[in-house]
mmCIF file of C-alpha atoms in Angstrom:
data_model
loop_
_atom_site.group_PDB
_atom_site.id
_atom_site.type_symbol
_atom_site.label_atom_id
_atom_site.label_comp_id
_atom_site.label_asym_id
_atom_site.label_seq_id
_atom_site.Cartn_x
_atom_site.Cartn_y
_atom_site.Cartn_z
ATOM 1 C CA MET A 231 64.144 42.020 167.292
ATOM 2 C CA VAL A 232 65.669 39.814 164.610
ATOM 3 C CA SER A 233 63.743 37.552 162.254
ATOM 4 C CA PRO A 234 66.454 35.308 160.758
ATOM 5 C CA ASP A 235 66.418 33.196 157.599
ATOM 6 C CA LEU A 236 63.179 34.490 156.126
ATOM 7 C CA ILE A 237 62.720 32.888 152.707
ATOM 8 C CA TYR A 238 62.134 35.550 150.069
ATOM 9 C CA GLY A 239 62.605 33.373 146.991
ATOM 10 C CA GLN A 240 62.714 29.774 145.857
ATOM 11 C CA ILE A 241 64.160 28.978 142.451
ATOM 12 C CA ASP A 242 64.185 25.436 141.107
ATOM 13 C CA GLY A 243 67.636 23.898 141.379
ATOM 14 C CA PHE A 244 68.960 26.382 143.945
ATOM 15 C CA ARG A 245 69.055 26.747 147.713
ATOM 16 C CA PRO A 246 66.249 28.823 149.245
ATOM 17 C CA LEU A 247 67.048 32.523 149.138
ATOM 18 C CA THR A 248 66.889 34.094 152.588
ATOM 19 C CA LEU A 249 67.250 37.367 154.400
ATOM 20 C CA ASP A 250 67.543 38.446 158.031
ATOM 21 C CA LEU A 251 65.226 41.230 159.145
ATOM 22 C CA TYR A 252 65.897 43.639 162.026
ATOM 23 C CA GLN A 253 63.302 45.937 163.589
ATOM 24 C CA ILE A 254 61.990 47.296 166.862
ATOM 25 C CA PRO A 255 58.288 47.337 167.787
ATOM 26 C CA LEU A 256 56.238 50.248 166.488
ATOM 27 C CA LYS A 257 55.526 52.959 169.004
ATOM 28 C CA PRO A 258 51.951 54.171 169.555
ATOM 29 C CA LYS A 259 50.680 56.241 166.600
ATOM 30 C CA GLU A 260 53.947 55.600 164.726
ATOM 31 C CA THR A 261 53.680 55.231 160.961
ATOM 32 C CA ALA A 262 55.258 52.489 158.869
ATOM 33 C CA ARG A 263 59.029 52.735 158.571
ATOM 34 C CA PRO A 264 61.466 53.017 155.651
ATOM 35 C CA ALA A 265 63.265 49.810 154.721
ATOM 36 C CA ILE A 266 67.037 49.516 154.240
ATOM 37 C CA LEU A 267 68.309 46.402 152.432
ATOM 38 C CA PHE A 268 71.997 45.472 152.881
ATOM 39 C CA VAL A 269 73.872 43.551 150.153
ATOM 40 C CA HIS A 270 77.123 41.898 151.288
ATOM 41 C CA GLY A 271 80.383 41.892 149.352
ATOM 42 C CA GLY A 272 82.886 39.151 148.605
ATOM 43 C CA LEU A 273 83.770 39.652 144.928
ATOM 44 C CA TRP A 274 80.464 37.927 144.058
ATOM 45 C CA THR A 275 82.034 34.575 144.981
ATOM 46 C CA LYS A 276 81.687 34.408 148.762
ATOM 47 C CA GLY A 277 80.065 36.066 151.770
ATOM 48 C CA ASP A 278 76.701 36.004 153.455
ATOM 49 C CA ALA A 279 74.098 38.211 155.081
ATOM 50 C CA ARG A 280 75.748 38.189 158.526
ATOM 51 C CA HIS A 281 79.269 39.254 157.631
ATOM 52 C CA ALA A 282 80.882 42.339 156.135
ATOM 53 C CA SER A 283 84.628 42.558 155.561
ATOM 54 C CA GLY A 284 86.218 44.957 158.031
ATOM 55 C CA PHE A 285 83.260 44.983 160.434
ATOM 56 C CA ASP A 286 83.431 42.436 163.249
ATOM 57 C CA ASP A 287 79.743 42.576 164.176
ATOM 58 C CA LEU A 288 77.533 43.179 161.144
ATOM 59 C CA PRO A 289 74.337 41.986 162.898
ATOM 60 C CA GLY A 290 75.043 44.477 165.699
ATOM 61 C CA LEU A 291 75.520 47.268 163.169
ATOM 62 C CA LEU A 292 72.275 46.383 161.382
ATOM 63 C CA ALA A 293 70.397 46.170 164.687
ATOM 64 C CA SER A 294 71.704 49.582 165.758
ATOM 65 C CA LEU A 295 70.463 51.062 162.483
ATOM 66 C CA ALA A 296 67.062 49.410 162.963
ATOM 67 C CA ALA A 297 66.886 51.008 166.422
ATOM 68 C CA LYS A 298 66.728 54.394 164.677
ATOM 69 C CA ASP A 299 63.235 53.543 163.382
ATOM 70 C CA TYR A 300 64.066 51.682 160.194
ATOM 71 C CA VAL A 301 63.283 48.160 159.056
ATOM 72 C CA VAL A 302 66.670 46.726 158.093
ATOM 73 C CA ALA A 303 67.193 43.550 156.087
ATOM 74 C CA SER A 304 70.381 41.761 155.034
ATOM 75 C CA VAL A 305 70.101 39.530 152.001
ATOM 76 C CA ASN A 306 71.707 36.321 150.806
ATOM 77 C CA TYR A 307 71.866 36.030 147.023
ATOM 78 C CA ARG A 308 73.174 33.463 144.558
ATOM 79 C CA LEU A 309 76.948 33.604 144.382
ATOM 80 C CA ALA A 310 78.863 33.479 141.107
ATOM 81 C CA SER A 311 79.627 29.768 141.573
ATOM 82 C CA GLU A 312 75.884 29.110 141.641
ATOM 83 C CA ALA A 313 74.658 31.397 138.859
ATOM 84 C CA HIS A 314 76.188 34.086 136.672
ATOM 85 C CA PHE A 315 75.105 37.689 136.092
ATOM 86 C CA PRO A 316 72.367 38.893 136.314
ATOM 87 C CA ALA A 317 71.275 36.298 138.903
ATOM 88 C CA ALA A 318 72.535 38.206 141.967
ATOM 89 C CA VAL A 319 70.895 41.423 140.774
ATOM 90 C CA GLN A 320 67.626 39.622 140.135
ATOM 91 C CA ASP A 321 67.782 38.062 143.602
ATOM 92 C CA VAL A 322 68.201 41.427 145.311
ATOM 93 C CA LYS A 323 65.331 42.831 143.262
ATOM 94 C CA SER A 324 63.265 39.835 144.391
ATOM 95 C CA ALA A 325 64.118 40.719 147.996
ATOM 96 C CA VAL A 326 62.918 44.299 147.399
ATOM 97 C CA ARG A 327 59.640 42.941 146.032
ATOM 98 C CA TRP A 328 59.322 40.574 148.998
ATOM 99 C CA LEU A 329 59.726 43.442 151.461
ATOM 100 C CA ARG A 330 56.944 45.354 149.721
ATOM 101 C CA THR A 331 54.691 42.298 149.507
ATOM 102 C CA HIS A 332 55.101 41.721 153.268
ATOM 103 C CA ALA A 333 54.975 45.386 154.223
ATOM 104 C CA SER A 334 51.914 45.014 156.434
ATOM 105 C CA GLU A 335 53.568 42.212 158.439
ATOM 106 C CA TYR A 336 56.746 44.170 159.127
ATOM 107 C CA ASP A 337 55.423 47.755 159.194
ATOM 108 C CA ILE A 338 57.318 48.827 156.063
ATOM 109 C CA ASP A 339 56.628 52.031 154.160
ATOM 110 C CA THR A 340 56.554 50.727 150.576
ATOM 111 C CA THR A 341 57.267 54.203 149.180
ATOM 112 C CA ARG A 342 60.614 54.465 151.000
ATOM 113 C CA VAL A 343 62.977 51.580 150.288
ATOM 114 C CA MET A 344 66.751 51.964 150.070
ATOM 115 C CA VAL A 345 69.438 49.483 149.018
ATOM 116 C CA TRP A 346 72.963 49.559 150.500
ATOM 117 C CA GLY A 347 75.893 47.438 149.405
ATOM 118 C CA ALA A 348 79.610 46.979 150.052
ATOM 119 C CA GLU A 349 82.213 46.211 147.349
ATOM 120 C CA ALA A 350 80.560 43.637 145.015
ATOM 121 C CA GLY A 351 77.389 44.349 146.974
ATOM 122 C CA GLY A 352 77.885 48.014 146.108
ATOM 123 C CA GLN A 353 77.928 47.117 142.408
ATOM 124 C CA ILE A 354 74.739 45.104 142.848
ATOM 125 C CA ALA A 355 73.055 47.824 144.926
ATOM 126 C CA SER A 356 74.002 50.527 142.418
ATOM 127 C CA LEU A 357 72.712 48.423 139.553
ATOM 128 C CA VAL A 358 69.443 47.737 141.372
ATOM 129 C CA GLY A 359 69.048 51.451 142.011
ATOM 130 C CA ALA A 360 69.851 52.461 138.439
ATOM 131 C CA SER A 361 67.800 49.836 136.618
ATOM 132 C CA CYS A 362 64.222 50.559 137.678
ATOM 133 C CA GLY A 363 62.017 49.208 134.884
ATOM 134 C CA VAL A 364 64.816 47.428 132.985
ATOM 135 C CA ASN A 365 63.110 44.178 132.002
ATOM 136 C CA VAL A 366 66.224 42.077 131.363
ATOM 137 C CA LEU A 367 67.396 42.588 134.950
ATOM 138 C CA GLU A 368 64.073 41.884 136.636
ATOM 139 C CA PRO A 369 63.451 38.542 138.332
ATOM 140 C CA ALA A 370 61.167 36.085 136.612
ATOM 141 C CA ALA A 371 57.511 36.313 137.541
ATOM 142 C CA ASP A 372 56.037 33.637 139.787
ATOM 143 C CA GLU A 373 53.817 31.683 137.404
ATOM 144 C CA LYS A 374 51.883 30.169 140.329
ATOM 145 C CA SER A 375 50.947 33.544 141.808
ATOM 146 C CA LYS A 376 47.975 35.526 140.585
ATOM 147 C CA ALA A 377 48.856 38.539 142.716
ATOM 148 C CA PRO A 378 50.012 41.683 140.876
ATOM 149 C CA MET A 379 53.777 42.121 140.696
ATOM 150 C CA THR A 380 55.153 44.580 143.224
ATOM 151 C CA SER A 381 57.827 47.108 142.262
ATOM 152 C CA ASP A 382 61.543 46.375 142.579
ATOM 153 C CA CYS A 383 62.443 50.069 142.261
ATOM 154 C CA VAL A 384 64.133 51.797 145.198
ATOM 155 C CA GLN A 385 64.196 55.374 146.434
ATOM 156 C CA GLY A 386 67.814 55.574 147.543
ATOM 157 C CA VAL A 387 71.205 53.850 147.166
ATOM 158 C CA ILE A 388 74.277 53.638 149.410
ATOM 159 C CA ASP A 389 77.382 52.385 147.603
ATOM 160 C CA TRP A 390 80.437 51.404 149.625
ATOM 161 C CA ALA A 391 83.276 51.138 147.083
ATOM 162 C CA GLY A 392 81.372 49.196 144.468
ATOM 163 C CA PRO A 393 83.045 48.784 141.061
ATOM 164 C CA VAL A 394 80.697 50.486 138.609
ATOM 165 C CA ASP A 395 82.583 50.650 135.303
ATOM 166 C CA LEU A 396 83.345 46.969 134.855
ATOM 167 C CA THR A 397 84.797 47.525 131.395
ATOM 168 C CA SER A 398 87.752 49.390 132.927
ATOM 169 C CA TRP A 399 88.156 47.641 136.292
ATOM 170 C CA ASP A 400 90.638 44.864 137.053
ATOM 171 C CA SER A 401 89.046 42.526 139.591
ATOM 172 C CA THR A 402 92.454 41.033 140.436
ATOM 173 C CA ALA A 403 93.851 44.380 141.622
ATOM 174 C CA GLY A 404 95.251 44.344 145.117
ATOM 175 C CA HIS A 405 95.655 40.573 145.395
ATOM 176 C CA GLU A 406 97.473 37.744 143.662
ATOM 177 C CA GLN A 407 95.540 35.811 141.034
ATOM 178 C CA PRO A 408 96.542 32.143 140.538
ATOM 179 C CA PRO A 409 97.519 31.492 136.922
ATOM 180 C CA ASN A 410 94.974 29.955 134.557
ATOM 181 C CA THR A 411 92.075 30.494 136.939
ATOM 182 C CA PRO A 412 88.967 32.603 136.291
ATOM 183 C CA THR A 413 89.055 36.106 137.692
ATOM 184 C CA PRO A 414 86.302 37.077 140.152
ATOM 185 C CA LEU A 415 84.721 39.281 137.483
ATOM 186 C CA GLY A 416 84.988 36.487 134.926
ATOM 187 C CA THR A 417 83.294 34.093 137.358
ATOM 188 C CA TYR A 418 80.526 36.612 137.972
ATOM 189 C CA MET A 419 79.952 37.284 134.292
ATOM 190 C CA GLY A 420 80.397 33.691 133.149
ATOM 191 C CA CYS A 421 83.142 34.784 130.754
ATOM 192 C CA GLU A 422 86.407 36.646 131.069
ATOM 193 C CA PRO A 423 85.789 40.301 130.138
ATOM 194 C CA ALA A 424 88.041 40.107 127.078
ATOM 195 C CA ASP A 425 86.177 37.019 125.857
ATOM 196 C CA CYS A 426 82.607 38.098 126.583
ATOM 197 C CA ALA A 427 80.277 38.986 123.743
ATOM 198 C CA PRO A 428 80.190 42.720 122.935
ATOM 199 C CA GLY A 429 78.139 44.673 125.433
ATOM 200 C CA VAL A 430 77.853 41.890 128.036
ATOM 201 C CA VAL A 431 80.214 43.437 130.605
ATOM 202 C CA LYS A 432 78.800 46.902 129.950
ATOM 203 C CA ALA A 433 75.337 45.522 130.745
ATOM 204 C CA ALA A 434 76.519 44.831 134.303
ATOM 205 C CA SER A 435 77.619 48.430 134.829
ATOM 206 C CA PRO A 436 75.255 50.763 136.692
ATOM 207 C CA LEU A 437 76.513 53.562 134.442
ATOM 208 C CA SER A 438 74.613 51.991 131.543
ATOM 209 C CA TYR A 439 71.218 52.660 133.120
ATOM 210 C CA LEU A 440 71.503 56.024 134.861
ATOM 211 C CA ASN A 441 68.898 58.634 133.959
ATOM 212 C CA ASN A 442 67.369 61.738 135.499
ATOM 213 C CA MET A 443 64.877 59.570 137.415
ATOM 214 C CA THR A 444 67.629 57.621 139.192
ATOM 215 C CA PRO A 445 67.186 57.797 143.003
ATOM 216 C CA ALA A 446 69.522 59.648 145.354
ATOM 217 C CA PHE A 447 72.992 58.122 145.840
ATOM 218 C CA LEU A 448 75.513 58.202 148.668
ATOM 219 C CA ILE A 449 78.938 56.927 147.560
ATOM 220 C CA GLN A 450 81.542 56.210 150.263
ATOM 221 C CA GLN A 451 85.075 54.905 149.801
ATOM 222 C CA GLY A 452 88.555 54.922 151.284
ATOM 223 C CA ALA A 453 91.048 57.003 149.312
ATOM 224 C CA MET A 454 93.710 54.275 149.467
ATOM 225 C CA ASP A 455 91.496 51.392 148.285
ATOM 226 C CA ALA A 456 93.716 48.980 146.319
ATOM 227 C CA LEU A 457 90.926 46.679 145.126
ATOM 228 C CA VAL A 458 88.535 49.237 143.657
ATOM 229 C CA PRO A 459 90.266 52.455 142.555
ATOM 230 C CA VAL A 460 88.574 55.537 143.955
ATOM 231 C CA ALA A 461 88.312 56.715 140.337
ATOM 232 C CA GLN A 462 85.370 54.293 140.034
ATOM 233 C CA SER A 463 83.448 56.247 142.674
ATOM 234 C CA HIS A 464 84.329 59.547 141.013
ATOM 235 C CA THR A 465 83.091 58.214 137.658
ATOM 236 C CA LEU A 466 79.741 57.259 139.179
ATOM 237 C CA TYR A 467 79.415 60.547 141.032
ATOM 238 C CA ASP A 468 80.261 62.607 137.937
ATOM 239 C CA ALA A 469 77.687 60.706 135.873
ATOM 240 C CA LEU A 470 75.002 61.286 138.510
ATOM 241 C CA GLN A 471 75.860 64.968 138.766
ATOM 242 C CA THR A 472 75.638 65.361 134.987
ATOM 243 C CA LEU A 473 72.085 64.022 135.174
ATOM 244 C CA HIS A 474 71.294 66.269 138.176
ATOM 245 C CA VAL A 475 70.576 63.237 140.352
ATOM 246 C CA PRO A 476 70.906 64.068 144.088
ATOM 247 C CA SER A 477 74.221 62.479 144.971
ATOM 248 C CA THR A 478 77.012 62.733 147.519
ATOM 249 C CA LEU A 479 80.550 61.352 147.311
ATOM 250 C CA VAL A 480 82.596 61.026 150.506
ATOM 251 C CA VAL A 481 86.202 59.847 150.169
ATOM 252 C CA TYR A 482 87.892 59.108 153.502
ATOM 253 C CA PRO A 483 91.612 60.002 153.528
ATOM 254 C CA GLU A 484 94.394 57.615 154.555
ATOM 255 C CA VAL A 485 92.167 54.521 154.658
ATOM 256 C CA GLY A 486 91.755 51.782 152.092
ATOM 257 C CA LYS A 487 89.523 48.804 151.443
ATOM 258 C CA ASP A 488 86.822 48.336 154.109
ATOM 259 C CA PHE A 489 87.791 51.776 155.476
ATOM 260 C CA ALA A 490 90.800 50.115 157.123
ATOM 261 C CA ARG A 491 94.055 51.842 157.981
ATOM 262 C CA SER A 492 97.228 49.856 157.160
ATOM 263 C CA GLY A 493 95.121 46.713 156.937
ATOM 264 C CA ALA A 494 93.589 47.097 160.400
ATOM 265 C CA ALA A 495 90.088 48.263 161.276
ATOM 266 C CA ASP A 496 89.940 51.972 162.022
ATOM 267 C CA PRO A 497 87.088 52.536 164.507
ATOM 268 C CA ALA A 498 87.176 56.326 164.138
ATOM 269 C CA THR A 499 86.748 56.201 160.367
ATOM 270 C CA GLN A 500 84.107 53.475 160.619
ATOM 271 C CA ALA A 501 82.147 55.638 163.049
ATOM 272 C CA LYS A 502 82.347 58.567 160.615
ATOM 273 C CA VAL A 503 81.235 56.341 157.717
ATOM 274 C CA ILE A 504 78.205 55.132 159.682
ATOM 275 C CA ALA A 505 77.333 58.657 160.855
ATOM 276 C CA ASP A 506 77.500 59.994 157.287
ATOM 277 C CA MET A 507 75.337 57.118 156.106
ATOM 278 C CA GLU A 508 72.741 57.639 158.824
ATOM 279 C CA ASP A 509 72.627 61.335 157.982
ATOM 280 C CA PHE A 510 71.990 60.516 154.312
ATOM 281 C CA ILE A 511 69.209 58.081 155.192
ATOM 282 C CA ALA A 512 67.554 60.590 157.524
ATOM 283 C CA LYS A 513 67.662 63.334 154.881
ATOM 284 C CA THR A 514 66.393 61.020 152.139
ATOM 285 C CA PHE A 515 63.666 59.557 154.344
ATOM 286 C CA PRO A 516 62.736 62.307 156.817
ATOM 287 C CA PRO A 517 60.435 61.333 159.691
ATOM 288 C CA MET A 518 56.763 61.191 158.815
ATOM 289 C CA PRO A 519 54.262 62.980 161.048
ATOM 290 C CA ALA A 520 52.709 60.742 163.657
ATOM 291 C CA ALA A 521 49.274 59.431 162.859
ATOM 292 C CA GLU A 522 46.619 61.735 164.187
ATOM 293 C CA GLU A 523 44.422 60.387 166.915
ATOM 294 C CA GLU A 524 41.036 59.441 165.578
ATOM 295 C CA LYS A 525 38.517 62.007 166.594
ATOM 296 C CA ALA A 526 35.413 60.766 168.359
ATOM 297 C CA PRO A 527 32.195 61.635 166.522
ATOM 298 C CA ALA A 528 30.524 64.735 167.878
ATOM 299 C CA PRO A 529 27.442 63.968 169.983
ATOM 300 C CA LYS A 530 24.149 64.518 168.227
ATOM 301 C CA ALA A 531 22.220 67.563 169.311
ATOM 302 C CA ARG A 532 19.127 66.762 171.339
ATOM 303 C CA LYS A 533 15.821 67.993 170.101
ATOM 304 C CA LYS A 534 14.157 70.493 172.367
ATOM 305 C CA ARG A 535 10.792 69.482 173.751
ATOM 306 C CA LYS A 536 7.971 71.718 172.847
#
């Protein structure tokens, strides 16, 4: 079952922010399910919740994941042409809060929420996962609402080739950049990295916020990726390991961006990527015991007649 175009946020001056939600009906006695939130890529400048580069049928992939007893959402966020950093991060955090606020409607376990992103979406997902409690990255509070603010923290992160050290990454790598035009990273930040105020680009790096309370990470990338060097994934993994954060890095040989081989989709590698991801989710969010059947009250003992 798909619930498309659910509005999770409305910000004055911008289009409504929406997400698509995938789930199957709860089985008898089944408990609420973990939620997995997908963040699309596109170098922060393009893309939407129903497409992922290299995967022909993203909705089908998300639906197949939901069929394994998860609530899966795919989020649209403000692109760099609409608003600069940290707008996209704040939007995804708003989507996390929305999922928790509507947990009873969609049978979501609010204690088990994971964010998963590809490429630029991987950077956003990693930053969301690393920045629990960082005020400057949180979305603005709804002044009209009197309800208590729900948490935007997550309990797991899946990063597909997200650039994480933006101070050392060239966002024009692997493709031609027209002269005298902003780079994708410059468009995202609102300033070219060399011209940004000190610390601004570093503030968009997940590495800046990691600590020993950071949730578990799965990092997946093709070894031949020309857009995001695999060294970025190694840097993130090494930082997580130093902090003793549960983390796994899987580098797939002989494939590049989008886990493609020689520029063409590689179904075998894609299947392995999805299987590794599903295994990580299952280990991070193991099945909960089924709700016990309510016991009928014991009949009252009858008084004996004298």
